[in-house]
CSV table of C-alpha atoms in Angstrom, one decimal:
chain,number,residue,atom,x,y,z
V,1,MET,CA,81.8,-45.4,-112.8
V,2,THR,CA,78.3,-44.0,-113.0
V,3,ARG,CA,76.1,-43.9,-116.1
V,4,ALA,CA,74.1,-41.4,-118.1
V,5,ILE,CA,70.7,-42.7,-119.3
V,6,SER,CA,68.8,-41.0,-122.2
V,7,LEU,CA,65.4,-41.9,-123.6
V,8,HIS,CA,64.5,-40.3,-127.0
V,9,ASP,CA,60.9,-40.5,-128.1
V,10,VAL,CA,60.6,-44.0,-126.6
V,11,SER,CA,57.2,-45.8,-127.0
V,12,LYS,CA,56.0,-49.2,-125.9
V,13,VAL,CA,53.0,-50.7,-127.8
V,14,HIS,CA,51.6,-54.1,-126.8
V,15,ALA,CA,50.6,-56.7,-129.4
V,16,ARG,CA,46.9,-55.7,-129.1
V,17,GLY,CA,47.7,-52.1,-129.9
V,18,ASP,CA,47.7,-50.6,-126.4
V,19,ARG,CA,50.2,-47.7,-126.2
V,20,VAL,CA,51.6,-48.1,-122.7
V,21,VAL,CA,54.4,-45.5,-123.1
V,22,ASP,CA,54.0,-42.7,-125.6
V,23,ARG,CA,57.1,-40.8,-127.0
V,24,LEU,CA,58.9,-40.4,-123.7
V,25,SER,CA,62.0,-38.3,-123.7
V,26,LEU,CA,64.1,-38.1,-120.6
V,27,ASP,CA,67.8,-37.5,-119.8
V,28,VAL,CA,69.2,-38.8,-116.5
V,29,ALA,CA,72.6,-37.2,-115.7
V,30,PRO,CA,75.4,-39.4,-114.2
V,31,GLY,CA,74.9,-39.7,-110.4
V,32,GLU,CA,71.4,-38.2,-110.6
V,33,PHE,CA,68.5,-39.6,-108.6
V,34,LEU,CA,65.4,-39.4,-110.8
V,35,VAL,CA,62.0,-40.5,-109.6
V,36,LEU,CA,59.2,-41.7,-112.0
V,37,LEU,CA,55.9,-40.8,-110.3
V,38,GLY,CA,52.4,-41.6,-111.3
V,39,PRO,CA,49.3,-43.7,-110.6
V,40,SER,CA,49.3,-47.4,-111.0
V,41,GLY,CA,49.2,-48.4,-114.6
V,42,CYS,CA,50.6,-45.2,-116.0
V,43,GLY,CA,53.7,-46.9,-117.6
V,44,LYS,CA,56.4,-46.0,-115.1
V,45,SER,CA,57.5,-49.7,-114.4
V,46,THR,CA,57.4,-50.4,-118.1
V,47,VAL,CA,59.9,-47.5,-118.6
V,48,LEU,CA,62.1,-49.0,-115.9
V,49,ARG,CA,62.0,-52.5,-117.6
V,50,MET,CA,62.9,-51.0,-121.0
V,51,ILE,CA,65.9,-49.4,-119.5
V,52,ALA,CA,66.9,-52.7,-117.9
V,53,GLY,CA,66.4,-54.6,-121.1
V,54,LEU,CA,63.5,-56.7,-119.8
V,55,GLU,CA,61.0,-55.1,-122.2
V,56,ASP,CA,61.6,-54.4,-125.9
V,57,ILE,CA,61.4,-50.8,-127.1
V,58,THR,CA,58.7,-50.4,-129.8
V,59,GLU,CA,59.8,-47.0,-131.0
V,60,GLY,CA,62.6,-44.5,-130.1
V,61,GLU,CA,66.1,-44.9,-128.7
V,62,LEU,CA,67.7,-45.8,-125.4
V,63,ARG,CA,71.2,-44.5,-125.0
V,64,LEU,CA,73.6,-45.4,-122.2
V,65,ASP,CA,76.5,-43.0,-121.9
V,66,GLY,CA,75.6,-41.9,-125.4
V,67,GLY,CA,75.8,-45.3,-127.0
V,68,TYR,CA,72.8,-46.9,-128.7
V,69,ALA,CA,71.4,-49.6,-126.3
V,70,ASN,CA,68.1,-50.8,-127.6
V,71,ASP,CA,69.5,-54.2,-128.6
V,72,LEU,CA,72.0,-54.5,-125.7
V,73,ALA,CA,71.5,-57.6,-123.6
V,74,PRO,CA,70.4,-57.0,-120.0
V,75,SER,CA,73.6,-58.6,-118.7
V,76,ASP,CA,75.7,-56.2,-120.7
V,77,ARG,CA,74.1,-53.0,-119.4
V,78,ASP,CA,75.9,-52.9,-116.0
V,79,ILE,CA,72.6,-52.0,-114.3
V,80,ALA,CA,71.2,-53.5,-111.0
V,81,MET,CA,67.5,-53.7,-110.3
V,82,VAL,CA,65.7,-53.8,-107.0
V,83,PHE,CA,62.2,-55.2,-107.2
V,84,GLN,CA,59.0,-54.6,-105.3
V,85,ASN,CA,58.7,-58.2,-104.2
V,86,PHE,CA,62.3,-58.6,-103.0
V,87,ALA,CA,63.0,-61.5,-105.5
V,88,LEU,CA,65.3,-63.4,-103.1
V,89,TYR,CA,66.1,-67.0,-103.6
V,90,PRO,CA,64.3,-68.8,-100.7
V,91,ASN,CA,66.9,-71.7,-100.5
V,92,MET,CA,69.8,-69.3,-100.1
V,93,THR,CA,71.0,-67.4,-97.1
V,94,GLY,CA,71.4,-63.7,-97.1
V,95,ARG,CA,75.1,-64.1,-97.8
V,96,ASP,CA,74.5,-66.4,-100.7
V,97,ASN,CA,71.7,-64.1,-102.1
V,98,ILE,CA,74.1,-61.1,-102.0
V,99,GLY,CA,77.0,-63.0,-103.5
V,100,PHE,CA,75.0,-64.8,-106.2
V,101,PRO,CA,75.5,-62.2,-109.0
V,102,LEU,CA,79.2,-61.9,-108.1
V,103,ARG,CA,79.7,-65.6,-108.6
V,104,ILE,CA,78.0,-65.4,-112.0
V,105,GLU,CA,80.1,-62.5,-113.1
V,106,ALA,CA,83.4,-64.0,-111.8
V,107,PRO,CA,83.0,-67.7,-111.2
V,108,GLY,CA,86.6,-68.2,-109.8
V,109,ALA,CA,86.6,-65.2,-107.5
V,110,ASP,CA,85.8,-65.1,-103.8
V,111,PRO,CA,82.7,-62.9,-103.3
V,112,GLY,CA,83.2,-62.9,-99.5
V,113,PRO,CA,85.0,-59.5,-99.1
V,114,ARG,CA,82.5,-57.6,-101.2
V,115,VAL,CA,79.5,-59.3,-99.5
V,116,ASP,CA,81.0,-58.4,-96.0
V,117,ALA,CA,81.6,-54.8,-97.1
V,118,THR,CA,78.1,-54.4,-98.4
V,119,ALA,CA,76.6,-55.9,-95.3
V,120,ARG,CA,78.6,-53.4,-93.1
V,121,MET,CA,77.3,-50.6,-95.2
V,122,LEU,CA,73.7,-51.7,-94.8
V,123,GLY,CA,74.1,-52.8,-91.2
V,124,ILE,CA,72.9,-56.4,-91.9
V,125,GLU,CA,75.9,-58.4,-90.8
V,126,ASP,CA,73.8,-60.5,-88.4
V,127,LEU,CA,71.3,-61.4,-91.2
V,128,LEU,CA,73.8,-63.0,-93.6
V,129,ASP,CA,73.3,-66.5,-92.3
V,130,ARG,CA,69.5,-66.4,-92.3
V,131,PHE,CA,67.2,-67.6,-95.0
V,132,PRO,CA,64.6,-65.2,-96.5
V,133,GLY,CA,61.8,-67.0,-94.6
V,134,GLN,CA,63.5,-66.0,-91.3
V,135,LEU,CA,63.6,-62.3,-92.2
V,136,SER,CA,61.1,-59.5,-91.8
V,137,GLY,CA,60.0,-57.5,-94.8
V,138,GLY,CA,62.4,-54.7,-94.1
V,139,GLU,CA,65.3,-57.1,-93.6
V,140,ARG,CA,64.5,-58.9,-96.9
V,141,GLN,CA,64.5,-55.6,-98.7
V,142,ARG,CA,67.9,-54.7,-97.2
V,143,VAL,CA,69.3,-58.0,-98.4
V,144,ALA,CA,67.8,-57.3,-101.9
V,145,MET,CA,69.4,-53.9,-101.9
V,146,GLY,CA,72.7,-55.5,-100.8
V,147,ARG,CA,72.6,-57.8,-103.8
V,148,ALA,CA,72.3,-54.8,-106.1
V,149,ILE,CA,75.0,-52.7,-104.3
V,150,ALA,CA,77.6,-55.6,-104.1
V,151,ARG,CA,77.8,-55.6,-107.9
V,152,HIS,CA,79.1,-52.0,-108.0
V,153,PRO,CA,76.8,-51.3,-111.0
V,154,SER,CA,76.8,-48.0,-113.0
V,155,ALA,CA,73.1,-47.5,-112.3
V,156,PHE,CA,70.3,-48.6,-110.0
V,157,LEU,CA,66.7,-49.2,-111.1
V,158,MET,CA,64.3,-49.4,-108.2
V,159,ASP,CA,60.7,-50.5,-108.8
V,160,GLU,CA,58.6,-49.5,-105.8
V,161,PRO,CA,61.0,-51.2,-103.4
V,162,LEU,CA,59.1,-49.9,-100.3
V,163,SER,CA,55.5,-50.4,-101.2
V,164,ASN,CA,55.1,-53.7,-99.4
V,165,LEU,CA,56.4,-52.4,-96.0
V,166,ASP,CA,54.6,-50.7,-93.2
V,167,ALA,CA,54.6,-46.9,-92.9
V,168,LYS,CA,57.2,-46.7,-90.1
V,169,LEU,CA,59.7,-49.0,-91.8
V,170,ARG,CA,59.0,-47.3,-95.1
V,171,ASN,CA,60.1,-43.9,-93.7
V,172,HIS,CA,63.2,-45.4,-92.2
V,173,LEU,CA,64.3,-47.2,-95.4
V,174,ARG,CA,63.5,-44.1,-97.4
V,175,ALA,CA,66.1,-42.2,-95.5
V,176,GLU,CA,68.5,-45.1,-95.8
V,177,ILE,CA,68.2,-45.3,-99.6
V,178,SER,CA,68.8,-41.5,-99.8
V,179,ARG,CA,71.9,-41.8,-97.7
V,180,LEU,CA,73.3,-44.8,-99.7
V,181,THR,CA,72.7,-43.4,-103.2
V,182,ARG,CA,74.3,-40.1,-102.1
V,183,GLU,CA,77.3,-41.9,-100.7
V,184,LEU,CA,77.7,-44.2,-103.7
V,185,GLY,CA,77.0,-41.5,-106.3
V,186,VAL,CA,75.4,-44.0,-108.6
V,187,THR,CA,72.7,-43.0,-111.2
V,188,THR,CA,69.4,-44.1,-109.8
V,189,VAL,CA,65.9,-44.3,-111.4
V,190,TYR,CA,63.3,-44.9,-108.8
V,191,VAL,CA,59.6,-45.8,-109.5
V,192,THR,CA,56.8,-45.0,-107.1
V,193,HIS,CA,53.2,-44.0,-106.9
V,194,ASP,CA,53.8,-42.3,-103.5
V,195,GLN,CA,54.3,-38.6,-103.9
V,196,ALA,CA,55.9,-38.3,-100.4
V,197,GLU,CA,58.6,-40.7,-101.5
V,198,ALA,CA,59.1,-38.9,-104.7
V,199,MET,CA,59.4,-35.5,-103.1
V,200,SER,CA,61.8,-36.6,-100.4
V,201,LEU,CA,64.1,-38.8,-102.5
V,202,GLY,CA,64.5,-37.3,-106.0
V,203,ASP,CA,66.9,-34.8,-107.4
V,204,ARG,CA,64.2,-34.5,-110.0
V,205,VAL,CA,60.7,-35.9,-110.3
V,206,ALA,CA,59.1,-37.0,-113.6
V,207,VAL,CA,55.3,-37.2,-113.5
V,208,LEU,CA,53.6,-39.7,-115.9
V,209,ARG,CA,50.0,-40.2,-116.9
V,210,GLY,CA,48.7,-42.5,-119.6
V,211,GLY,CA,52.3,-43.2,-120.7
V,212,VAL,CA,52.9,-39.5,-121.4
V,213,LEU,CA,55.3,-37.3,-119.5
V,214,GLN,CA,53.3,-34.5,-117.8
V,215,GLN,CA,56.2,-32.6,-116.1
V,216,VAL,CA,59.7,-33.1,-115.0
V,217,GLY,CA,61.7,-30.9,-112.6
V,218,ALA,CA,63.0,-30.5,-109.1
V,219,PRO,CA,60.5,-31.5,-106.4
V,220,ARG,CA,60.1,-27.9,-105.2
V,221,SER,CA,59.4,-26.6,-108.7
V,222,VAL,CA,56.9,-29.3,-109.6
V,223,TYR,CA,55.0,-28.6,-106.4
V,224,ALA,CA,55.2,-24.8,-106.7
V,225,LEU,CA,54.5,-24.6,-110.5
V,226,PRO,CA,52.5,-27.6,-111.6
V,227,ARG,CA,52.0,-27.7,-115.3
V,228,ASN,CA,48.4,-28.9,-115.2
V,229,VAL,CA,45.6,-29.9,-113.0
V,230,PHE,CA,46.7,-33.5,-112.9
V,231,VAL,CA,50.2,-32.7,-111.5
V,232,ALA,CA,48.8,-30.1,-109.1
V,233,ALA,CA,46.3,-32.6,-107.6
V,234,PHE,CA,48.6,-35.7,-107.7
V,235,ILE,CA,51.4,-33.9,-105.7
V,236,GLY,CA,50.7,-32.4,-102.3
V,237,THR,CA,49.1,-33.5,-99.1
V,238,PRO,CA,46.3,-32.6,-98.4
V,239,ARG,CA,45.2,-32.6,-102.0
V,240,ILE,CA,45.0,-29.2,-103.6
V,241,ASN,CA,41.6,-27.4,-103.5
V,242,LEU,CA,40.2,-27.2,-107.0
V,243,LEU,CA,37.3,-24.8,-107.5
V,244,ARG,CA,35.3,-23.7,-110.5
V,245,GLY,CA,35.8,-20.0,-111.1
V,246,LEU,CA,34.8,-17.3,-113.6
V,247,VAL,CA,37.2,-14.5,-114.5
V,248,LEU,CA,35.6,-11.0,-114.4
V,249,ALA,CA,37.9,-8.2,-115.8
V,250,PRO,CA,35.9,-5.0,-116.4
V,251,LEU,CA,37.9,-2.2,-117.9
V,252,ASP,CA,36.8,0.3,-115.2
V,253,GLY,CA,37.0,-1.9,-112.1
V,254,ALA,CA,39.0,-4.5,-110.2
V,255,MET,CA,39.6,-7.9,-111.6
V,256,THR,CA,38.0,-10.7,-109.7
V,257,ILE,CA,37.5,-14.5,-110.0
V,258,SER,CA,34.0,-15.4,-109.0
V,259,LEU,CA,33.8,-18.7,-107.0
V,260,GLY,CA,30.0,-18.7,-106.9
V,261,LYS,CA,28.8,-16.9,-103.7
V,262,GLN,CA,32.1,-15.2,-103.1
V,263,ALA,CA,34.9,-13.9,-105.2
V,264,LEU,CA,38.7,-13.5,-105.1
V,265,ARG,CA,39.5,-9.8,-105.7
V,266,LEU,CA,43.0,-9.5,-107.2
V,267,PRO,CA,45.0,-6.7,-105.7
V,268,GLU,CA,46.0,-3.7,-107.7
V,269,PRO,CA,48.3,-2.9,-109.3
V,270,LEU,CA,47.9,-6.3,-111.0
V,271,SER,CA,50.9,-8.5,-111.1
V,272,PRO,CA,52.2,-9.6,-114.6
V,273,ASP,CA,50.6,-13.0,-114.1
V,274,HIS,CA,47.2,-11.6,-113.2
V,275,LYS,CA,47.3,-9.2,-116.1
V,276,LEU,CA,47.5,-12.2,-118.4
V,277,LEU,CA,44.2,-13.4,-117.0
V,278,ARG,CA,42.4,-10.7,-118.9
V,279,VAL,CA,42.3,-13.0,-121.9
V,280,GLN,CA,40.2,-15.4,-119.8
V,281,GLN,CA,37.5,-12.7,-119.3
V,282,GLY,CA,34.1,-14.3,-119.1
V,283,ARG,CA,35.5,-17.8,-119.2
V,284,GLU,CA,35.1,-20.5,-116.7
V,285,VAL,CA,38.5,-21.6,-115.2
V,286,ILE,CA,39.8,-23.9,-112.5
V,287,VAL,CA,41.2,-22.2,-109.4
V,288,GLY,CA,43.8,-24.2,-107.4
V,289,LEU,CA,44.5,-23.3,-103.8
V,290,ARG,CA,47.0,-25.2,-101.7
V,291,SER,CA,46.0,-25.6,-98.0
V,292,GLU,CA,48.8,-23.3,-97.0
V,293,ALA,CA,47.7,-20.5,-99.4
V,294,VAL,CA,44.8,-19.7,-97.0
V,295,ARG,CA,45.0,-18.6,-93.4
V,296,ILE,CA,42.5,-17.8,-90.7
V,297,ALA,CA,42.6,-14.1,-90.0
V,298,THR,CA,40.4,-11.0,-90.1
V,299,PRO,CA,40.4,-8.5,-93.1
V,300,ALA,CA,42.2,-6.0,-90.8
V,301,GLU,CA,45.2,-8.4,-90.7
V,302,ALA,CA,45.4,-8.7,-94.5
V,303,ARG,CA,48.7,-8.2,-96.2
V,304,PRO,CA,48.8,-6.3,-99.6
V,305,GLU,CA,48.6,-9.6,-101.6
V,306,GLU,CA,45.8,-11.1,-99.6
V,307,THR,CA,42.1,-11.0,-100.2
V,308,HIS,CA,39.2,-11.8,-97.9
V,309,ILE,CA,36.6,-14.5,-98.0
V,310,THR,CA,34.6,-16.3,-95.3
V,311,GLY,CA,34.0,-20.0,-94.6
V,312,LEU,CA,31.7,-22.2,-92.6
V,313,VAL,CA,33.4,-24.9,-90.6
V,314,GLU,CA,32.2,-28.3,-91.8
V,315,HIS,CA,34.8,-30.7,-90.3
V,316,VAL,CA,38.0,-30.4,-88.3
V,317,GLU,CA,40.8,-33.0,-88.5
V,318,PHE,CA,43.2,-32.8,-85.6
V,319,GLN,CA,46.7,-34.1,-86.7
V,320,GLY,CA,48.6,-33.2,-83.5
V,321,HIS,CA,51.1,-30.7,-84.8
V,322,GLU,CA,48.5,-29.2,-87.2
V,323,VAL,CA,44.8,-29.1,-87.9
V,324,LEU,CA,43.1,-29.5,-91.3
V,325,VAL,CA,39.8,-27.5,-91.4
V,326,HIS,CA,37.2,-28.2,-94.0
V,327,PHE,CA,35.2,-25.1,-94.9
V,328,ASN,CA,32.1,-24.5,-97.0
V,329,THR,CA,32.7,-21.2,-98.9
V,330,GLY,CA,29.7,-21.6,-101.3
V,331,SER,CA,32.1,-22.5,-104.1
V,332,ARG,CA,31.7,-25.3,-106.6
V,333,SER,CA,34.4,-28.0,-106.6
V,334,ALA,CA,35.9,-28.8,-110.0
V,335,LEU,CA,34.9,-32.4,-110.8
V,336,VAL,CA,37.8,-34.4,-112.1
V,337,PRO,CA,36.3,-38.0,-112.4
V,338,ASP,CA,39.4,-39.5,-114.1
V,339,LEU,CA,42.0,-37.6,-112.0
V,340,GLU,CA,43.4,-40.8,-110.4
V,341,ALA,CA,43.0,-42.9,-113.5
V,342,PRO,CA,46.4,-44.0,-115.0
V,343,ARG,CA,45.2,-42.7,-118.4
V,344,PRO,CA,42.4,-40.2,-119.4
V,345,LEU,CA,38.9,-41.6,-120.0
V,346,PRO,CA,37.8,-41.5,-123.7
V,347,ARG,CA,35.6,-38.5,-124.5
V,348,PRO,CA,33.3,-38.1,-127.4
V,349,SER,CA,35.0,-36.3,-130.3
V,350,ARG,CA,33.5,-33.1,-131.5
V,351,ARG,CA,34.3,-32.4,-135.2
V,352,ARG,CA,34.8,-28.7,-135.9
V,353,ARG,CA,35.7,-26.8,-139.0
V,354,ARG,CA,39.4,-26.1,-139.2
V,355,GLU,CA,40.1,-22.4,-138.7
V,356,GLY,CA,42.9,-20.6,-140.4
V,357,GLY,CA,45.2,-17.9,-139.1
V,358,VAL,CA,46.8,-17.4,-135.7
V,359,LEU,CA,43.5,-17.6,-133.8
V,360,GLY,CA,42.7,-21.0,-135.3
V,361,ARG,CA,46.1,-22.4,-134.5
V,362,LEU,CA,45.8,-21.1,-130.9
V,363,ARG,CA,42.5,-22.8,-130.4
V,364,GLU,CA,43.7,-26.0,-131.9
V,365,ARG,CA,46.8,-26.0,-129.6
V,366,ALA,CA,44.7,-25.3,-126.6
V,367,GLY,CA,42.3,-28.1,-127.3
V,368,SER,CA,44.7,-30.9,-128.2
V,369,LEU,CA,46.7,-32.5,-125.5
V,370,ARG,CA,48.4,-35.8,-126.4
V,371,ALA,CA,47.3,-37.5,-123.2
V,372,GLY,CA,43.7,-36.1,-123.6
V,373,PRO,CA,42.0,-33.4,-121.7
V,374,VAL,CA,43.0,-33.5,-118.0
V,375,VAL,CA,39.7,-32.0,-116.9
V,376,VAL,CA,36.7,-30.6,-118.7
V,377,LEU,CA,34.2,-28.4,-116.9
V,378,ASP,CA,31.0,-30.1,-117.8
V,379,GLU,CA,27.9,-30.5,-115.7
V,380,PRO,CA,27.7,-33.9,-113.9
V,381,SER,CA,26.0,-36.5,-116.1
V,382,GLU,CA,24.1,-39.7,-115.2
V,383,GLN,CA,27.3,-41.6,-116.1
V,384,ASP,CA,29.2,-39.9,-113.3
V,385,GLY,CA,27.2,-42.0,-110.8
V,386,PRO,CA,24.1,-41.4,-108.7
V,387,PRO,CA,23.8,-38.3,-106.5
V,388,ALA,CA,24.8,-38.5,-102.9
V,389,PRO,CA,22.1,-39.9,-100.7
V,390,ALA,CA,20.0,-37.5,-98.7
V,391,GLY,CA,21.7,-36.5,-95.4
V,392,HIS,CA,25.2,-37.2,-96.8
V,393,ARG,CA,26.8,-33.8,-97.1
V,394,PRO,CA,30.2,-33.2,-98.5
V,395,LEU,CA,32.9,-32.0,-96.1
V,396,GLY,CA,33.1,-28.5,-97.6
V,397,ASP,CA,34.9,-27.2,-100.7
V,398,LEU,CA,38.1,-25.8,-99.1
V,399,VAL,CA,40.6,-27.5,-96.9
V,400,VAL,CA,42.9,-25.2,-94.9
V,401,ARG,CA,46.0,-26.1,-92.9
V,402,THR,CA,46.4,-24.3,-89.6
V,403,THR,CA,47.8,-24.6,-86.1
V,404,PRO,CA,46.1,-26.3,-83.1
V,405,ASP,CA,45.8,-22.9,-81.4
V,406,PHE,CA,42.4,-22.1,-83.0
V,407,ASP,CA,39.3,-23.6,-81.2
V,408,LEU,CA,37.1,-24.3,-84.2
V,409,ARG,CA,33.8,-26.1,-84.1
V,410,TYR,CA,31.2,-27.3,-86.6
V,411,GLY,CA,29.0,-24.4,-87.9
V,412,MET,CA,31.4,-21.5,-87.0
V,413,GLN,CA,31.7,-18.7,-89.5
V,414,VAL,CA,35.4,-17.9,-89.9
V,415,PRO,CA,37.2,-15.1,-91.7
V,416,LEU,CA,39.8,-16.3,-94.2
V,417,LEU,CA,42.6,-14.6,-96.1
V,418,VAL,CA,43.7,-16.0,-99.5
V,419,ASP,CA,47.3,-15.3,-100.7
V,420,THR,CA,46.6,-14.3,-104.3
V,421,GLY,CA,50.3,-14.7,-105.1
V,422,HIS,CA,49.8,-18.5,-104.5
V,423,VAL,CA,46.6,-19.0,-106.5
V,424,PHE,CA,46.8,-21.3,-109.5
V,425,VAL,CA,44.5,-20.7,-112.4
V,426,PHE,CA,44.0,-23.5,-115.0
V,427,ASP,CA,42.0,-23.3,-118.2
V,428,GLN,CA,39.2,-25.7,-119.2
V,429,HIS,CA,41.7,-28.2,-120.5
V,430,GLY,CA,43.6,-28.3,-117.3
V,431,ASP,CA,46.6,-26.3,-118.4
V,432,ARG,CA,48.1,-23.8,-116.0
V,433,VAL,CA,47.6,-20.2,-117.2
V,434,SER,CA,48.5,-18.4,-114.0
V,435,PRO,CA,51.3,-18.2,-113.0
V,436,ALA,CA,52.1,-18.0,-116.6
V,437,PRO,CA,53.9,-20.9,-118.3
V,438,ALA,CA,57.7,-20.3,-118.5
V,439,ARG,CA,57.5,-20.7,-122.3
V,440,LEU,CA,54.6,-19.1,-124.3
V,441,PRO,CA,53.6,-21.2,-127.3
V,442,ASP,CA,55.1,-20.2,-130.7
V,443,LEU,CA,52.0,-19.8,-132.9
V,444,GLU,CA,53.9,-20.3,-136.1
V,445,GLU,CA,55.1,-23.8,-135.1
């Protein structure tokens, strides 16, 4: 039997007042594989420990199969946990480690058949008589997974189980975990800071920052429609290009987004998403371009939705099957100093007179994110660190993924085509405004 897990406005506040998890609401369907993704310190492991009963819930409710479970003892939750550091008993063989929880649950029963069946499933029959000190990291993690699987739990909780392994073994075990959970059909909540793991394993991905849920959805939708700058930049390799832009929407001319020395001309007739950008007229925005949204081609080869810019080659990264080219387009990169921080950096408060009416509520809504502003387009200050030393030039402002067929060298001027249908536009607070959010705010709320 697999288990439904529901978190309703769950918060965790430490004794000194630090709010590690803030009003988190998530529903995990029976048999679903949900990945909690975020930088170190964002609260994702704390969420896992609250589900397991290893951490008390300060506020909110945890429900297992619809039943209130805040006060349920860990042993009564029928949940198995796989830890980052394997947590094997060093004085027990692999067989004894796997069978230990079975002997605790049923002292008089023989755990042998279930241990052997689990070992065959994981392909570790030859490891059962070895001690943890005689096993490699990957073998130890397989034994740890076997200990969880042998119990036949209703849910698995996995806390970064692959982070201590090398890249090759990590990729292999990732595929193995995917296969096993699919075959077993058990509800799984998996914690990682590795977006490649999250995208390849999860039925859904929940992105956390500062203890606040930023976005949850299928991997494809989170990548294709990030809710804000943080999600856009945290998911995707190479990292999304974030440029400072200015929306220009004259009534008698084409709409463009100025990037500094060049501009993105939006094709006419304007798409519904691009029409909504008129409200950003004259405002500075953040333009997000994935590396695959730009291709090397001449203006004559442009498709209807593409617009032309040029770039100066600054650096070429040969990856074998592909090449990452760093271009200088004369644009200004959007500075996000706290992007990788687990929680937003404190910013000075600016007291403003409260405005009435719809316009006032709209401005308040736009300026108040629970997790703090994701990005603010300020000029760099002295606190942002000293300027780059003379002679140290940045590797351009735009990274483009292309094939090895192009012979590109430093200093070459190259024509580029930008697919305007795959351009993200974020406002000054980091919220996505184009493509338009699925749900427009209700101003009367």
